[in-house]
C-alpha positions as semicolon CSV with decimal commas, in nm:
position;residue;x (nm);y (nm);z (nm)
1;M;0,466;2,093;-0,221
2;T;0,183;2,015;-0,468
3;Q;-0,151;2,222;-0,453
4;G;-0,493;2,225;-0,618
5;S;-0,626;1,925;-0,356
6;S;-0,831;1,965;-0,076
7;H;-0,654;1,668;0,109
8;R;-0,366;1,752;0,273
9;V;-0,082;1,506;0,336
10;V;0,196;1,615;0,573
11;V;0,507;1,429;0,647
12;I;0,709;1,465;1,027
13;V;1,060;1,463;0,936
14;D;1,263;1,429;1,245
15;A;1,672;1,385;1,323
16;N;1,804;1,065;1,181
17;S;1,487;0,968;0,955
18;N;1,563;0,765;0,647
19;P;1,588;0,928;0,295
20;F;1,448;0,655;0,112
21;E;1,093;0,664;0,283
22;L;1,097;1,070;0,272
23;G;1,140;0,976;-0,093
24;C;0,822;0,736;-0,163
25;A;0,603;0,950;0,017
26;T;0,709;1,239;-0,199
27;E;0,712;1,049;-0,534
28;I;0,371;0,899;-0,389
29;F;0,203;1,216;-0,231
30;G;0,408;1,517;-0,333
31;L;0,462;1,542;-0,723
32;R;0,229;1,722;-0,950
33;R;0,028;1,511;-1,186
34;P;-0,010;1,641;-1,556
35;E;-0,030;1,343;-1,700
36;L;-0,381;1,322;-1,463
37;G;-0,516;1,699;-1,515
38;R;-0,502;1,772;-1,165
39;D;-0,279;1,703;-0,854
40;L;-0,381;1,428;-0,637
41;Y;-0,284;1,574;-0,264
42;D;-0,179;1,904;-0,075
43;F;0,159;1,761;0,057
44;R;0,393;1,943;0,292
45;L;0,678;1,853;0,524
46;C;0,737;1,977;0,828
47;A;0,961;1,928;1,140
48;P;1,008;1,990;1,497
49;A;1,376;2,203;1,475
50;P;1,494;2,398;1,211
51;R;1,761;2,160;1,095
52;T;1,711;1,784;1,070
53;R;2,005;1,587;1,030
54;M;1,881;1,325;0,833
55;R;2,013;0,958;0,856
56;D;2,409;0,909;0,939
57;G;2,423;1,263;0,790
58;F;2,378;1,191;0,489
59;Y;2,229;1,584;0,439
60;T;2,082;1,831;0,665
61;L;1,722;1,938;0,620
62;T;1,569;2,335;0,645
63;G;1,329;2,550;0,525
64;V;1,058;2,339;0,623
65;A;0,737;2,403;0,793
66;G;0,753;2,381;1,159
67;L;0,562;2,077;1,364
68;A;0,259;2,311;1,380
69;A;0,173;2,208;1,034
70;A;0,098;1,853;1,130
71;E;-0,213;2,025;1,299
72;Q;-0,396;2,080;0,947
73;A;-0,285;1,715;0,818
74;D;-0,567;1,512;0,669
75;T;-0,292;1,207;0,636
76;L;-0,004;1,236;0,841
77;I;0,307;1,055;0,793
78;V;0,485;0,987;1,111
79;P;0,898;0,998;1,148
80;N;1,112;0,658;1,109
81;R;1,469;0,589;1,143
82;P;1,672;0,293;1,219
83;D;1,804;0,396;1,568
84;V;1,427;0,223;1,689
85;E;1,541;0,203;2,037
86;V;1,585;0,630;2,086
87;P;1,265;0,766;2,237
88;R;1,082;0,986;1,985
89;R;1,031;1,364;2,089
90;P;0,784;1,456;2,323
91;A;0,658;1,684;2,079
92;V;0,628;1,472;1,795
93;L;0,450;1,207;1,977
94;A;0,179;1,453;2,132
95;A;0,147;1,593;1,735
96;I;0,075;1,239;1,645
97;R;-0,179;1,192;1,937
98;R;-0,346;1,515;1,844
99;A;-0,404;1,415;1,487
100;H;-0,546;1,066;1,579
101;A;-0,796;1,198;1,829
102;R;-0,908;1,490;1,526
103;G;-0,990;1,190;1,272
104;A;-0,686;1,208;1,089
105;R;-0,550;0,883;0,881
106;L;-0,188;0,803;1,047
107;L;0,090;0,623;0,810
108;G;0,402;0,453;0,935
109;F;0,693;0,347;0,688
110;C;0,893;0,095;0,839
111;S;1,008;0,187;1,160
112;G;0,751;0,426;1,194
113;A;0,522;0,191;1,380
114;F;0,766;0,228;1,662
115;T;0,669;0,605;1,605
116;L;0,317;0,549;1,650
117;A;0,355;0,247;1,933
118;E;0,547;0,494;2,141
119;A;0,245;0,775;2,067
120;G;0,002;0,503;2,233
121;V;-0,200;0,493;1,912
122;L;-0,193;0,147;1,869
123;D;-0,255;-0,038;2,130
124;G;-0,561;-0,266;2,041
125;R;-0,472;-0,227;1,721
126;R;-0,299;-0,420;1,408
127;A;0,022;-0,332;1,255
128;T;0,365;-0,451;1,074
129;A;0,688;-0,331;1,115
130;H;1,035;-0,461;0,960
131;W;1,110;-0,815;1,028
132;Q;1,462;-0,794;1,139
133;W;1,258;-0,535;1,442
134;A;0,983;-0,786;1,547
135;D;1,106;-0,915;1,863
136;D;1,207;-0,586;1,963
137;F;0,876;-0,403;1,854
138;R;0,659;-0,741;2,016
139;A;0,860;-0,709;2,358
140;R;0,824;-0,341;2,378
141;F;0,444;-0,297;2,281
142;P;0,267;-0,582;2,343
143;A;-0,033;-0,398;2,351
144;V;-0,015;-0,400;1,984
145;T;-0,076;-0,701;1,735
146;L;0,231;-0,714;1,530
147;A;0,175;-0,876;1,193
148;E;0,551;-0,950;1,095
149;D;0,531;-1,140;0,815
150;V;0,311;-0,904;0,542
151;L;0,422;-0,611;0,307
152;F;0,184;-0,368;0,491
153;V;-0,142;-0,338;0,701
154;D;-0,465;-0,102;0,675
155;D;-0,620;-0,095;0,999
156;G;-0,857;0,167;0,891
157;D;-0,726;0,482;1,012
158;I;-0,359;0,393;1,071
159;L;-0,128;0,187;0,819
160;T;0,199;0,106;0,856
161;A;0,422;-0,057;0,587
162;A;0,737;-0,309;0,718
163;G;1,006;-0,219;0,490
164;S;1,160;0,090;0,258
165;A;1,003;-0,077;-0,079
166;A;0,676;-0,150;0,104
167;A;0,608;0,212;0,179
168;L;0,569;0,221;-0,180
169;D;0,344;-0,052;-0,166
170;L;0,132;0,143;0,095
171;G;0,157;0,484;-0,065
172;L;-0,005;0,314;-0,360
173;H;-0,272;0,130;-0,180
174;V;-0,346;0,444;-0,006
175;V;-0,376;0,629;-0,333
176;R;-0,604;0,322;-0,454
177;R;-0,834;0,371;-0,149
178;D;-0,867;0,747;-0,182
179;F;-0,926;0,751;-0,598
180;G;-0,983;0,409;-0,724
181;A;-0,726;0,155;-0,943
182;E;-0,689;0,334;-1,260
183;I;-0,541;0,648;-1,071
184;A;-0,294;0,433;-0,889
185;N;-0,206;0,254;-1,168
186;A;-0,117;0,591;-1,373
187;V;0,094;0,647;-1,024
188;S;0,254;0,334;-1,048
189;R;0,334;0,377;-1,399
190;R;0,502;0,671;-1,355
191;L;0,737;0,524;-1,056
192;V;0,779;0,248;-1,283
193;F;0,674;-0,007;-1,023
194;A;0,452;-0,288;-0,953
195;A;0,103;-0,148;-0,943
196;H;-0,019;-0,386;-0,684
197;R;0,135;-0,596;-0,438
198;D;-0,109;-0,703;-0,174
199;G;-0,067;-0,612;0,177
200;G;-0,086;-0,990;0,273
201;Q;0,222;-1,065;0,072
202;R;0,546;-1,196;0,275
203;Q;0,815;-0,915;0,309
204;F;1,083;-1,156;0,162
205;V;1,126;-1,496;-0,039
206;E;1,223;-1,776;0,144
207;R;1,385;-1,972;-0,120
208;P;1,700;-1,878;-0,318
209;V;1,674;-1,705;-0,651
210;P;1,762;-1,945;-0,919
211;A;2,138;-1,910;-1,036
212;T;2,071;-1,963;-1,430
213;R;1,681;-2,088;-1,465
214;D;1,399;-1,812;-1,426
215;E;1,166;-2,001;-1,252
216;S;0,950;-1,677;-1,099
217;L;0,581;-1,706;-1,153
218;A;0,611;-1,411;-1,378
219;P;0,533;-1,571;-1,678
220;L;0,269;-1,750;-1,584
221;L;0,084;-1,454;-1,410
222;A;0,107;-1,226;-1,676
223;W;-0,031;-1,540;-1,898
224;A;-0,332;-1,578;-1,686
225;Q;-0,391;-1,163;-1,641
226;E;-0,463;-1,210;-2,022
227;R;-0,706;-1,443;-1,982
228;L;-0,906;-1,375;-1,680
229;D;-1,233;-1,367;-1,864
230;Q;-1,198;-1,735;-1,937
231;P;-1,288;-2,002;-1,695
232;L;-0,927;-2,042;-1,515
233;T;-0,892;-2,301;-1,254
234;V;-0,569;-2,368;-1,034
235;A;-0,547;-2,704;-1,207
236;G;-0,530;-2,501;-1,515
237;L;-0,274;-2,281;-1,424
238;A;-0,033;-2,552;-1,305
239;A;-0,082;-2,747;-1,614
240;E;-0,016;-2,421;-1,801
241;A;0,331;-2,413;-1,563
242;A;0,376;-2,782;-1,604
243;V;0,348;-2,878;-1,225
244;S;0,157;-3,051;-0,956
245;P;-0,095;-2,827;-0,819
246;A;0,071;-2,860;-0,531
247;T;0,372;-2,763;-0,639
248;L;0,163;-2,445;-0,772
249;H;0,057;-2,379;-0,387
250;R;0,412;-2,403;-0,297
251;R;0,520;-2,133;-0,531
252;F;0,230;-1,884;-0,496
253;R;0,319;-1,905;-0,109
254;A;0,693;-1,883;-0,152
255;E;0,642;-1,596;-0,430
256;L;0,324;-1,423;-0,327
257;G;0,248;-1,513;0,020
258;T;-0,095;-1,618;-0,107
259;T;-0,263;-1,922;-0,269
260;P;-0,307;-1,915;-0,638
261;L;-0,712;-1,899;-0,612
262;A;-0,666;-1,600;-0,383
263;W;-0,431;-1,432;-0,616
264;L;-0,681;-1,492;-0,926
265;T;-0,999;-1,363;-0,762
266;A;-0,782;-1,056;-0,654
267;E;-0,696;-1,017;-1,017
268;R;-1,044;-1,031;-1,105
269;I;-1,166;-0,804;-0,862
270;T;-0,888;-0,560;-0,977
271;L;-1,006;-0,579;-1,339
272;A;-1,371;-0,537;-1,238
273;R;-1,296;-0,227;-1,051
274;R;-1,124;-0,068;-1,349
275;L;-1,394;-0,165;-1,621
276;I;-1,649;0,014;-1,361
277;E;-1,421;0,335;-1,309
278;R;-1,401;0,340;-1,724
279;G;-1,780;0,362;-1,712
280;E;-1,895;0,015;-1,789
281;P;-2,294;0,063;-1,690
282;R;-2,349;-0,303;-1,687
283;F;-2,265;-0,532;-1,410
284;E;-2,323;-0,809;-1,557
285;L;-2,134;-0,769;-1,832
286;V;-1,836;-0,628;-1,548
287;A;-1,889;-0,968;-1,369
288;R;-1,838;-1,183;-1,724
289;R;-1,533;-0,971;-1,846
290;A;-1,357;-1,022;-1,507
291;G;-1,429;-1,393;-1,468
292;L;-1,659;-1,318;-1,173
293;G;-1,938;-1,490;-1,303
294;T;-2,271;-1,314;-1,182
295;A;-2,324;-0,950;-1,118
296;A;-2,432;-1,128;-0,769
297;N;-2,086;-1,245;-0,729
298;L;-1,930;-0,911;-0,802
299;R;-2,165;-0,731;-0,576
300;S;-2,013;-1,004;-0,288
301;L;-1,645;-0,952;-0,371
302;L;-1,632;-0,587;-0,434
303;R;-1,824;-0,533;-0,136
304;R;-1,574;-0,756;0,066
305;E;-1,259;-0,623;-0,067
306;T;-1,402;-0,239;-0,098
307;G;-1,700;-0,218;0,142
308;L;-1,875;-0,085;-0,127
309;T;-2,146;-0,234;-0,367
310;P;-2,067;-0,159;-0,733
311;T;-2,306;0,107;-0,766
312;Q;-2,169;0,297;-0,478
313;Y;-1,795;0,235;-0,630
314;R;-1,925;0,372;-0,930
315;R;-2,045;0,665;-0,803
316;R;-1,745;0,731;-0,594
317;F;-1,488;0,649;-0,850
318;G;-1,668;0,582;-1,179
319;T;-1,651;0,801;-1,479
320;A;-1,944;0,879;-1,730
321;P;-1,995;0,564;-1,962
322;R;-1,780;0,617;-2,295
């Protein structure tokens, strides 16, 4: 448990829960952050029974709080497990409904979407789940709009991640939402994990990995990230990669699940956010350095991405100018 933050994250652990997703939650929300000079969250586990046998009996969890701890959660992470056809405990579902009714944020990792849907809080909402369970989920919960080919879905107060590794993506997204890109990047560096994979990225790569030649987009992405202040175009990216624009589009779709222009815009917005967070007060300069052109364009794109104007974003996440 970490203490010192007013935002309490509680994870409900139930019979046959997956250890990996529990580890993801602990890594993102539960570790102390001496490198940041503060802890981000007050983190704790709870369970509906004194002893919880984890998935396939890997280990048994004891000594955690009872289910009553979920009543104090600002963010509640719900149980996930591989036996999606087994009904969840009524006490767990009731705790989720109460948390939702009082305004707590709900997170479901992987099959956690089944738990949320069974609790009835996803009706009329958008969510995702692991691709291998998509048909089963859609058949059982027709009132939920399933986005089956994305990493995670942020539907405001309810967020779902598609699979095990996507739990890390969603966790970092939540940190970014709560504390800004700079803090999320620091957490990702400690994890040695990609700082930002957009939620709309595909769950899996649809083409085989080359056996001998590295044909990934990584070198091109790194090249572009060093030149965001320059007038980059899709044609220019294609020329740098020595492919046609059409081929570049296909590769971006296959590897990242997005378009070159959308990726470039997202990277520029991320850079602009970091500049504002670091204390740059001149929005025209932020826009130029991030390759967004004008302060008006920065304002429009930042508001679309975060719901905040540059001034509001600086007030919430910024530091004093250096």
